[in-house]
């Protein structure tokens, strides 16, 4: 899933998309608290605050007030006392806010203090980025305003680590841009220095608004793969996902969003970019999909049937809503007990599951009813069985799975294997001790390990390289 739930790649906890990219924050906190926030109104769950008074002030003051209310767990105030766009208002309700808070606590620990505030201007609009220190990691609260100070975007995401890693000496990187005119996507082409011709791999993201590196806290799995493969003579194209690079447009189109808008269409643009670029002498073009994109690989292959091969990293084979009702209780029970708030979250996603299983054209569900996704998204995937559809793919396919992955589990891998394992064009590999990011971990698999600096395991990159060389 994506937006406002623990995603398959657990990249972000998203309420809604927000404008612009999150930038490195100033270490000096500008902690301006709107005085109106200091008084909390007594309300019933989901009801209106007294007089429904909207917080006013500068964009920074409004965002600071919103952030403080969320950190104080005053979800009724957050829901009722800010001037949201009509689209956003549907999503920012008490139940969704409680769910987001619970997930953030599971990932990042308890809130401690505000570290910094940054205001960014973009096209006459303002974006306020507030970095909050939690006991385990930092979380950015990003609030996007239009020129009338209406809040059009509100997100809570892990603050990205800014560690610089040098490009390997035998590799060079070239900034690129491609895509349809309205949704141009910035990316990087990472290629071997000493080769004029080389195969190229397109890296396709998991769920949620991911950057080109698929950044999770201090970890950048797509950068690891790009540098590793390029060092072995294989070019790699990676790019910012559409719902990351154009979050302002995505929020206005969310009700109609499908996986084609979110992911598949841009893979086709990436593929065409490689073929049409005279400076890229590709001996073959492969598509690598992680998590959600692995799930979508049969559809991607249908759109790009002439690709040289397809790689699936931790791709689910079960419906997305099935993963939801497994992941949420799993995370809630990591400490051996389920709190009332966690049970509410479990119940909420069970209700999402029930709605999705019975959804049809006549269903009148909002994005809030469906965990942050629109009806069109689920209708498009209704009855989609990737392991069955993939039987028609004749090009080489490689499936890789970590045994410590609690998000996409061995159950998914075994469904792929049962359906495709006997085909001559399919290779399947399991890895002991690797998690969803194909990084090593110990003990009970949990989201904390995603915030420990690590790298994609060398064996995974080596196996991908050898498979490409043999195909």
Short mmCIF file of C-alpha atoms in Angstrom, two decimals:
data_model
loop_
_atom_site.label_atom_id
_atom_site.label_comp_id
_atom_site.label_asym_id
_atom_site.label_seq_id
_atom_site.Cartn_x
_atom_site.Cartn_y
_atom_site.Cartn_z
CA UNK A 1 0.00 0.00 0.00
CA UNK A 2 1.01 3.61 -0.14
CA UNK A 3 0.18 6.94 1.44
CA UNK A 4 -0.70 6.91 5.07
CA UNK A 5 0.04 3.29 5.75
CA UNK A 6 3.19 1.36 6.24
CA UNK A 7 4.14 0.93 2.64
CA UNK A 8 5.54 -2.22 1.11
CA UNK A 9 8.92 -0.49 1.03
CA UNK A 10 8.26 1.28 4.33
CA UNK A 11 9.83 4.35 2.74
CA UNK A 12 7.35 6.88 4.11
CA UNK A 13 4.39 7.34 6.36
CA UNK A 14 2.27 9.60 4.23
CA UNK A 15 -0.90 11.42 5.04
CA UNK A 16 -0.94 13.08 1.65
CA UNK A 17 1.58 14.23 -0.91
CA UNK A 18 3.17 17.63 -0.54
CA UNK A 19 4.70 20.12 -2.91
CA UNK A 20 8.37 20.17 -3.61
CA UNK A 21 11.23 18.03 -2.37
CA UNK A 22 12.27 17.91 1.26
CA UNK A 23 15.57 19.69 1.66
CA UNK A 24 18.25 19.60 4.32
CA UNK A 25 16.94 21.50 7.29
CA UNK A 26 18.63 24.30 9.20
CA UNK A 27 19.86 23.01 12.57
CA UNK A 28 18.66 26.16 14.35
CA UNK A 29 15.06 25.59 15.30
CA UNK A 30 12.57 28.31 14.45
CA UNK A 31 9.92 27.02 16.80
CA UNK A 32 7.12 29.54 16.44
CA UNK A 33 3.99 28.28 18.17
CA UNK A 34 0.69 29.88 17.39
CA UNK A 35 -0.95 30.91 20.66
CA UNK A 36 -4.28 29.56 19.48
CA UNK A 37 -2.82 26.05 19.62
CA UNK A 38 -2.11 26.27 23.34
CA UNK A 39 -5.79 25.85 24.18
CA UNK A 40 -7.33 22.53 23.20
CA UNK A 41 -11.06 22.29 22.71
CA UNK A 42 -13.16 19.55 24.20
CA UNK A 43 -14.71 17.64 21.33
CA UNK A 44 -16.23 14.31 20.66
CA UNK A 45 -14.31 11.90 18.44
CA UNK A 46 -14.62 13.14 14.86
CA UNK A 47 -16.78 16.13 15.85
CA UNK A 48 -16.16 19.82 15.35
CA UNK A 49 -14.08 21.94 17.69
CA UNK A 50 -15.87 24.74 19.53
CA UNK A 51 -16.79 27.35 16.91
CA UNK A 52 -14.51 25.51 14.45
CA UNK A 53 -11.93 28.33 14.74
CA UNK A 54 -9.28 28.08 12.04
CA UNK A 55 -5.67 28.73 13.03
CA UNK A 56 -4.39 31.90 11.37
CA UNK A 57 -1.00 33.57 10.99
CA UNK A 58 1.94 33.19 8.65
CA UNK A 59 2.45 29.92 6.83
CA UNK A 60 5.26 29.09 9.24
CA UNK A 61 3.09 29.80 12.29
CA UNK A 62 0.20 27.73 10.92
CA UNK A 63 2.47 24.80 10.08
CA UNK A 64 4.17 25.02 13.47
CA UNK A 65 0.79 24.99 15.18
CA UNK A 66 -0.31 21.97 13.15
CA UNK A 67 2.92 20.13 13.93
CA UNK A 68 2.61 20.86 17.64
CA UNK A 69 -0.99 19.65 17.73
CA UNK A 70 -0.01 16.41 16.03
CA UNK A 71 2.93 15.86 18.37
CA UNK A 72 0.60 16.56 21.32
CA UNK A 73 -1.76 13.93 19.87
CA UNK A 74 -4.56 16.49 19.66
CA UNK A 75 -5.92 14.90 16.51
CA UNK A 76 -9.33 16.58 16.71
CA UNK A 77 -7.63 19.96 16.61
CA UNK A 78 -5.50 18.89 13.64
CA UNK A 79 -8.58 17.64 11.82
CA UNK A 80 -10.90 20.56 12.50
CA UNK A 81 -8.93 23.75 13.00
CA UNK A 82 -6.90 24.18 9.82
CA UNK A 83 -7.86 25.45 6.39
CA UNK A 84 -7.36 22.37 4.22
CA UNK A 85 -8.24 22.02 0.56
CA UNK A 86 -11.45 20.07 -0.04
CA UNK A 87 -9.49 17.05 -1.30
CA UNK A 88 -7.18 17.02 1.71
CA UNK A 89 -9.99 17.57 4.22
CA UNK A 90 -11.39 14.12 3.35
CA UNK A 91 -8.17 12.46 4.47
CA UNK A 92 -7.19 14.40 7.56
CA UNK A 93 -9.60 12.89 10.03
CA UNK A 94 -9.10 11.68 13.59
CA UNK A 95 -8.96 7.98 12.74
CA UNK A 96 -6.35 8.46 10.02
CA UNK A 97 -4.26 10.73 12.23
CA UNK A 98 -4.29 8.21 15.07
CA UNK A 99 -3.21 5.51 12.65
CA UNK A 100 -0.34 7.62 11.32
CA UNK A 101 0.81 8.46 14.83
CA UNK A 102 0.82 4.80 15.84
CA UNK A 103 2.87 3.84 12.80
CA UNK A 104 5.35 6.64 13.37
CA UNK A 105 5.77 5.57 16.99
CA UNK A 106 6.46 2.01 15.82
CA UNK A 107 9.10 3.28 13.44
CA UNK A 108 10.67 6.26 15.13
CA UNK A 109 9.87 5.92 18.83
CA UNK A 110 8.47 8.77 20.91
CA UNK A 111 8.52 12.46 20.02
CA UNK A 112 11.15 14.47 21.92
CA UNK A 113 11.50 17.93 20.40
CA UNK A 114 11.47 20.08 17.27
CA UNK A 115 14.93 20.35 15.72
CA UNK A 116 14.43 22.86 12.93
CA UNK A 117 11.99 24.67 10.68
CA UNK A 118 12.56 25.64 7.06
CA UNK A 119 10.35 27.66 4.72
CA UNK A 120 10.72 27.08 0.98
CA UNK A 121 9.06 29.22 -1.70
CA UNK A 122 7.98 27.56 -4.94
CA UNK A 123 5.86 29.11 -7.68
CA UNK A 124 4.33 31.69 -5.30
CA UNK A 125 3.46 28.90 -2.86
CA UNK A 126 5.17 28.11 0.42
CA UNK A 127 6.30 24.80 1.89
CA UNK A 128 7.16 24.53 5.57
CA UNK A 129 9.40 21.62 6.60
CA UNK A 130 9.63 20.93 10.34
CA UNK A 131 12.12 18.29 11.47
CA UNK A 132 11.07 16.52 14.67
CA UNK A 133 13.42 14.49 16.83
CA UNK A 134 12.02 11.14 17.95
CA UNK A 135 13.78 8.70 20.24
CA UNK A 136 14.90 6.44 17.36
CA UNK A 137 15.04 8.71 14.31
CA UNK A 138 13.86 12.05 12.95
CA UNK A 139 10.55 12.73 11.20
CA UNK A 140 9.81 15.59 8.81
CA UNK A 141 6.40 17.24 8.96
CA UNK A 142 5.91 19.00 5.63
CA UNK A 143 3.00 21.38 5.09
CA UNK A 144 2.32 22.85 1.65
CA UNK A 145 0.30 26.06 1.17
CA UNK A 146 -1.15 27.71 -1.91
CA UNK A 147 -1.06 31.49 -2.37
CA UNK A 148 -4.25 31.85 -0.30
CA UNK A 149 -2.67 29.96 2.63
CA UNK A 150 -4.90 26.94 2.06
CA UNK A 151 -3.11 23.74 3.07
CA UNK A 152 -2.82 21.54 -0.03
CA UNK A 153 -0.33 19.01 1.29
CA UNK A 154 0.54 17.48 4.66
CA UNK A 155 3.07 14.68 5.03
CA UNK A 156 5.02 12.91 7.76
CA UNK A 157 8.11 11.18 6.44
CA UNK A 158 11.44 9.90 7.78
CA UNK A 159 14.00 12.70 7.58
CA UNK A 160 16.56 11.79 4.97
CA UNK A 161 20.17 11.33 5.94
CA UNK A 162 22.48 13.69 4.04
CA UNK A 163 25.61 11.54 4.08
CA UNK A 164 27.57 11.96 0.87
CA UNK A 165 28.88 8.81 -0.79
CA UNK A 166 31.39 9.13 -3.61
CA UNK A 167 30.70 7.67 -7.01
CA UNK A 168 33.05 4.71 -7.61
CA UNK A 169 36.15 5.63 -9.64
CA UNK A 170 35.22 3.35 -12.54
CA UNK A 171 31.71 4.80 -12.76
CA UNK A 172 30.22 8.08 -13.95
CA UNK A 173 26.79 9.57 -13.38
CA UNK A 174 24.86 11.73 -15.80
CA UNK A 175 21.78 13.76 -14.77
CA UNK A 176 18.80 13.03 -17.03
CA UNK A 177 15.19 14.06 -17.38
CA UNK A 178 12.37 12.32 -19.22
CA UNK A 179 8.63 11.69 -19.11
CA UNK A 180 5.52 13.34 -20.42
CA UNK A 181 5.50 17.12 -20.51
CA UNK A 182 3.31 17.56 -17.44
CA UNK A 183 5.30 15.08 -15.35
CA UNK A 184 8.97 15.44 -16.20
CA UNK A 185 11.08 13.20 -13.98
CA UNK A 186 14.67 13.95 -12.88
CA UNK A 187 16.99 10.98 -12.71
CA UNK A 188 20.53 9.68 -12.93
CA UNK A 189 22.12 7.43 -15.51
CA UNK A 190 24.97 5.53 -13.84
CA UNK A 191 27.32 3.90 -16.34
CA UNK A 192 30.74 2.21 -16.47
CA UNK A 193 33.53 4.58 -17.52
CA UNK A 194 35.51 2.05 -19.50
CA UNK A 195 32.77 0.73 -21.78
CA UNK A 196 31.16 2.14 -24.89
CA UNK A 197 28.41 -0.48 -24.89
CA UNK A 198 26.65 -2.03 -21.91
CA UNK A 199 23.29 -3.40 -20.81
CA UNK A 200 21.08 -0.98 -18.89
CA UNK A 201 18.77 -1.74 -15.96
CA UNK A 202 15.79 0.49 -15.11
CA UNK A 203 15.15 0.59 -11.35
CA UNK A 204 11.45 0.87 -10.47
CA UNK A 205 10.29 1.85 -6.98
CA UNK A 206 8.12 0.32 -4.33
CA UNK A 207 4.94 1.97 -3.08
CA UNK A 208 4.76 5.55 -1.86
CA UNK A 209 6.46 8.74 -3.01
CA UNK A 210 10.05 7.51 -3.42
CA UNK A 211 13.09 9.41 -4.60
CA UNK A 212 15.54 8.02 -7.14
CA UNK A 213 17.56 6.24 -4.43
CA UNK A 214 14.49 4.73 -2.71
CA UNK A 215 15.79 6.41 0.43
CA UNK A 216 14.86 4.96 3.83
CA UNK A 217 16.41 6.96 6.66
CA UNK A 218 20.18 6.64 6.16
CA UNK A 219 19.83 3.86 3.58
CA UNK A 220 19.65 4.20 -0.20
CA UNK A 221 19.11 0.77 -1.74
CA UNK A 222 18.74 1.97 -5.34
CA UNK A 223 21.99 3.93 -5.10
CA UNK A 224 23.71 0.80 -3.78
CA UNK A 225 22.39 -1.25 -6.69
CA UNK A 226 23.29 1.43 -9.26
CA UNK A 227 26.88 1.78 -8.04
CA UNK A 228 27.30 -1.97 -7.64
CA UNK A 229 26.04 -2.88 -11.10
CA UNK A 230 27.82 -0.01 -12.87
CA UNK A 231 31.07 -1.12 -11.25
CA UNK A 232 30.47 -4.50 -12.92
CA UNK A 233 29.90 -3.00 -16.37
CA UNK A 234 26.12 -2.56 -16.30
CA UNK A 235 24.38 0.79 -16.74
CA UNK A 236 21.53 1.79 -14.44
CA UNK A 237 18.76 4.37 -14.84
CA UNK A 238 17.03 5.50 -11.66
CA UNK A 239 14.64 8.43 -11.24
CA UNK A 240 12.32 10.21 -8.84
CA UNK A 241 8.90 8.61 -8.81
CA UNK A 242 6.05 10.67 -10.24
CA UNK A 243 4.21 10.91 -6.91
CA UNK A 244 7.46 12.18 -5.35
CA UNK A 245 8.46 14.69 -8.03
CA UNK A 246 4.91 15.98 -8.58
CA UNK A 247 3.13 15.50 -5.28
CA UNK A 248 1.15 18.70 -5.69
CA UNK A 249 -0.46 17.40 -8.88
CA UNK A 250 -0.92 13.92 -7.46
CA UNK A 251 -3.03 15.11 -4.54
CA UNK A 252 -5.51 16.78 -6.89
CA UNK A 253 -5.76 13.59 -8.96
CA UNK A 254 -5.69 11.03 -6.18
CA UNK A 255 -9.27 9.86 -6.57
CA UNK A 256 -8.52 8.71 -10.12
CA UNK A 257 -4.96 7.49 -9.57
CA UNK A 258 -4.11 3.96 -10.73
CA UNK A 259 -0.86 1.99 -10.81
CA UNK A 260 -0.43 3.11 -14.41
CA UNK A 261 -0.36 6.76 -13.35
CA UNK A 262 1.74 6.02 -10.30
CA UNK A 263 4.32 3.66 -11.80
CA UNK A 264 3.82 1.82 -15.07
CA UNK A 265 3.53 4.72 -17.53
CA UNK A 266 6.83 6.17 -16.35
CA UNK A 267 8.66 2.85 -16.75
CA UNK A 268 7.62 2.98 -20.41
CA UNK A 269 8.96 6.54 -20.68
CA UNK A 270 12.24 5.42 -19.09
CA UNK A 271 12.53 2.52 -21.53
CA UNK A 272 11.84 4.77 -24.53
CA UNK A 273 14.35 7.33 -23.22
CA UNK A 274 17.10 4.70 -23.25
CA UNK A 275 16.26 3.50 -26.75
CA UNK A 276 15.94 7.01 -28.19
CA UNK A 277 19.10 8.45 -26.61
CA UNK A 278 21.94 8.27 -29.12
CA UNK A 279 24.49 8.63 -26.32
CA UNK A 280 23.36 5.38 -24.69
CA UNK A 281 24.66 2.30 -26.49
CA UNK A 282 22.54 -0.28 -24.69
CA UNK A 283 23.17 -3.91 -25.57
CA UNK A 284 19.96 -4.77 -23.74
CA UNK A 285 17.42 -3.13 -21.43
CA UNK A 286 16.22 -4.85 -18.26
CA UNK A 287 13.55 -3.75 -15.80
CA UNK A 288 14.06 -4.27 -12.05
CA UNK A 289 11.04 -3.78 -9.81
CA UNK A 290 11.16 -3.66 -6.03
CA UNK A 291 8.14 -4.46 -3.87
CA UNK A 292 5.05 -2.84 -5.48
CA UNK A 293 6.80 -2.73 -8.86
CA UNK A 294 7.65 -6.40 -8.53
CA UNK A 295 3.94 -7.03 -8.01
CA UNK A 296 3.28 -5.02 -11.17
CA UNK A 297 6.03 -6.65 -13.25
CA UNK A 298 3.62 -8.76 -15.36
CA UNK A 299 1.80 -5.55 -16.32
CA UNK A 300 5.09 -3.77 -16.96
CA UNK A 301 6.21 -6.66 -19.18
CA UNK A 302 2.93 -6.39 -21.10
CA UNK A 303 3.69 -2.71 -21.79
CA UNK A 304 7.38 -3.37 -22.59
CA UNK A 305 7.40 -6.86 -24.15
CA UNK A 306 10.72 -6.27 -25.93
CA UNK A 307 12.73 -5.69 -22.75
CA UNK A 308 15.66 -8.11 -22.40
CA UNK A 309 14.44 -9.42 -19.04
CA UNK A 310 12.69 -8.64 -15.77
CA UNK A 311 13.95 -8.71 -12.17
CA UNK A 312 11.56 -8.92 -9.21
CA UNK A 313 12.95 -7.95 -5.80
CA UNK A 314 10.61 -8.85 -2.92
CA UNK A 315 7.55 -8.63 -5.13
CA UNK A 316 4.24 -9.51 -3.48
CA UNK A 317 2.08 -12.04 -5.27
CA UNK A 318 -0.95 -11.57 -3.02
CA UNK A 319 -3.42 -8.66 -3.22
CA UNK A 320 -2.20 -5.49 -1.53
CA UNK A 321 -5.05 -5.45 0.98
CA UNK A 322 -4.05 -8.95 2.11
CA UNK A 323 -0.61 -7.65 3.05
CA UNK A 324 -2.23 -4.83 5.01
CA UNK A 325 -4.13 -7.09 7.37
CA UNK A 326 -0.95 -9.06 8.02
CA UNK A 327 1.54 -6.21 8.39
CA UNK A 328 -0.43 -4.00 10.75
CA UNK A 329 -1.06 -6.65 13.46
CA UNK A 330 2.52 -7.92 13.07
CA UNK A 331 3.98 -4.49 13.81
CA UNK A 332 1.50 -3.79 16.60
CA UNK A 333 2.43 -7.01 18.36
CA UNK A 334 6.22 -6.67 18.16
CA UNK A 335 6.42 -5.77 21.86
CA UNK A 336 4.10 -8.63 22.79
CA UNK A 337 1.07 -6.48 23.51
CA UNK A 338 -1.50 -4.52 21.56
CA UNK A 339 -2.60 -1.16 22.94
CA UNK A 340 -6.08 0.28 22.48
CA UNK A 341 -4.73 2.68 19.85
CA UNK A 342 -3.03 -0.15 18.00
CA UNK A 343 -6.23 -2.18 18.08
CA UNK A 344 -8.09 0.78 16.60
CA UNK A 345 -5.54 0.85 13.81
CA UNK A 346 -5.92 -2.90 13.23
CA UNK A 347 -9.70 -2.51 13.15
CA UNK A 348 -9.46 0.41 10.74
CA UNK A 349 -7.35 -1.53 8.23
CA UNK A 350 -9.57 -4.55 8.61
CA UNK A 351 -12.45 -2.29 7.57
CA UNK A 352 -10.36 -1.12 4.59
CA UNK A 353 -9.75 -4.76 3.68
CA UNK A 354 -13.45 -5.57 3.87
CA UNK A 355 -14.39 -2.61 1.69
CA UNK A 356 -11.73 -3.39 -0.92
CA UNK A 357 -12.78 -7.03 -1.18
CA UNK A 358 -16.34 -5.94 -1.99
CA UNK A 359 -15.62 -2.82 -4.04
CA UNK A 360 -17.32 -2.26 -7.37
CA UNK A 361 -18.29 0.64 -9.63
CA UNK A 362 -21.29 1.47 -7.45
CA UNK A 363 -19.22 1.76 -4.25
CA UNK A 364 -19.24 5.23 -2.76
CA UNK A 365 -16.00 5.20 -0.76
CA UNK A 366 -13.70 8.15 -0.13
CA UNK A 367 -9.91 7.91 0.07
CA UNK A 368 -10.28 8.10 3.85
CA UNK A 369 -12.45 4.98 3.75
CA UNK A 370 -9.82 3.15 1.72
CA UNK A 371 -6.62 3.95 3.61
CA UNK A 372 -5.63 6.95 1.48
CA UNK A 373 -6.21 5.45 -1.97
CA UNK A 374 -9.09 6.08 -4.32
CA UNK A 375 -11.70 3.64 -5.58
CA UNK A 376 -10.13 3.70 -9.04
CA UNK A 377 -6.86 2.32 -7.68
CA UNK A 378 -8.48 -0.76 -6.22
CA UNK A 379 -10.89 -1.35 -9.08
CA UNK A 380 -7.95 -1.39 -11.48
CA UNK A 381 -6.28 -4.14 -9.42
CA UNK A 382 -9.41 -6.13 -8.67
CA UNK A 383 -8.88 -9.81 -9.54
CA UNK A 384 -5.27 -9.13 -10.63
CA UNK A 385 -3.17 -12.25 -9.99
CA UNK A 386 0.42 -11.46 -10.96
CA UNK A 387 1.78 -15.00 -10.59
CA UNK A 388 -0.84 -16.23 -13.07
CA UNK A 389 -0.41 -13.35 -15.53
CA UNK A 390 3.37 -13.84 -15.45
CA UNK A 391 3.03 -17.32 -16.97
CA UNK A 392 2.71 -15.64 -20.37
CA UNK A 393 6.08 -13.88 -20.08
CA UNK A 394 8.70 -15.61 -22.27
CA UNK A 395 11.66 -13.32 -21.58
CA UNK A 396 14.08 -14.18 -18.73
CA UNK A 397 12.81 -13.44 -15.23
CA UNK A 398 14.75 -13.32 -11.94
CA UNK A 399 12.99 -13.45 -8.55
CA UNK A 400 14.94 -12.55 -5.40
CA UNK A 401 13.60 -12.73 -1.84
CA UNK A 402 15.07 -12.14 1.63
CA UNK A 403 14.06 -14.64 4.28
CA UNK A 404 13.85 -11.92 6.98
CA UNK A 405 11.33 -9.85 5.00
CA UNK A 406 8.21 -9.37 7.14
CA UNK A 407 6.50 -7.10 4.60
CA UNK A 408 6.61 -9.38 1.58
CA UNK A 409 7.08 -12.84 2.98
CA UNK A 410 8.00 -16.34 1.89
CA UNK A 411 4.30 -16.93 1.32
CA UNK A 412 4.47 -14.49 -1.60
CA UNK A 413 7.70 -16.01 -2.89
CA UNK A 414 6.24 -19.51 -2.78
CA UNK A 415 3.18 -18.43 -4.78
CA UNK A 416 5.52 -17.13 -7.50
CA UNK A 417 7.52 -20.35 -7.29
CA UNK A 418 4.51 -22.63 -7.52
CA UNK A 419 3.25 -20.79 -10.58
CA UNK A 420 6.54 -20.13 -12.40
CA UNK A 421 9.30 -22.20 -10.83
CA UNK A 422 9.27 -24.93 -13.49
CA UNK A 423 9.59 -22.49 -16.42
CA UNK A 424 12.95 -22.47 -18.22
CA UNK A 425 13.05 -18.68 -18.36
CA UNK A 426 12.64 -18.22 -14.58
CA UNK A 427 15.41 -18.09 -11.94
CA UNK A 428 14.57 -17.84 -8.24
CA UNK A 429 16.89 -17.14 -5.29
CA UNK A 430 16.40 -16.89 -1.52
CA UNK A 431 18.76 -15.09 0.87
CA UNK A 432 19.28 -15.92 4.52
CA UNK A 433 19.33 -12.95 6.90
CA UNK A 434 18.18 -10.27 4.42
CA UNK A 435 15.21 -7.97 4.95
CA UNK A 436 12.87 -6.15 2.57
CA UNK A 437 15.67 -3.80 1.51
CA UNK A 438 18.01 -6.77 0.94
CA UNK A 439 20.14 -5.61 3.84
CA UNK A 440 21.30 -7.78 6.72
CA UNK A 441 19.53 -7.76 10.07
CA UNK A 442 19.35 -9.74 13.27
CA UNK A 443 16.65 -10.90 15.67
CA UNK A 444 12.95 -10.45 15.06
CA UNK A 445 12.42 -8.55 11.78
CA UNK A 446 11.18 -5.04 12.56
CA UNK A 447 11.18 -1.54 11.04
CA UNK A 448 13.88 -0.24 13.39
CA UNK A 449 16.56 -1.92 11.30
CA UNK A 450 15.67 0.23 8.29
CA UNK A 451 17.12 3.19 10.19
CA UNK A 452 20.47 1.52 10.87
CA UNK A 453 23.00 2.53 8.19
CA UNK A 454 23.57 -0.45 5.92
CA UNK A 455 24.04 -1.49 2.29
CA UNK A 456 22.35 -3.84 -0.14
CA UNK A 457 24.12 -7.17 0.27
CA UNK A 458 26.98 -7.72 -2.21
CA UNK A 459 25.70 -11.19 -3.07
CA UNK A 460 22.42 -9.74 -4.35
CA UNK A 461 24.21 -7.32 -6.68
CA UNK A 462 26.57 -10.07 -7.81
CA UNK A 463 23.66 -12.41 -8.61
CA UNK A 464 21.84 -9.73 -10.61
CA UNK A 465 25.03 -8.96 -12.55
CA UNK A 466 25.72 -12.63 -13.34
CA UNK A 467 22.10 -13.22 -14.38
CA UNK A 468 22.21 -10.26 -16.79
CA UNK A 469 25.52 -11.45 -18.21
CA UNK A 470 24.07 -14.91 -18.86
CA UNK A 471 20.91 -13.56 -20.49
#
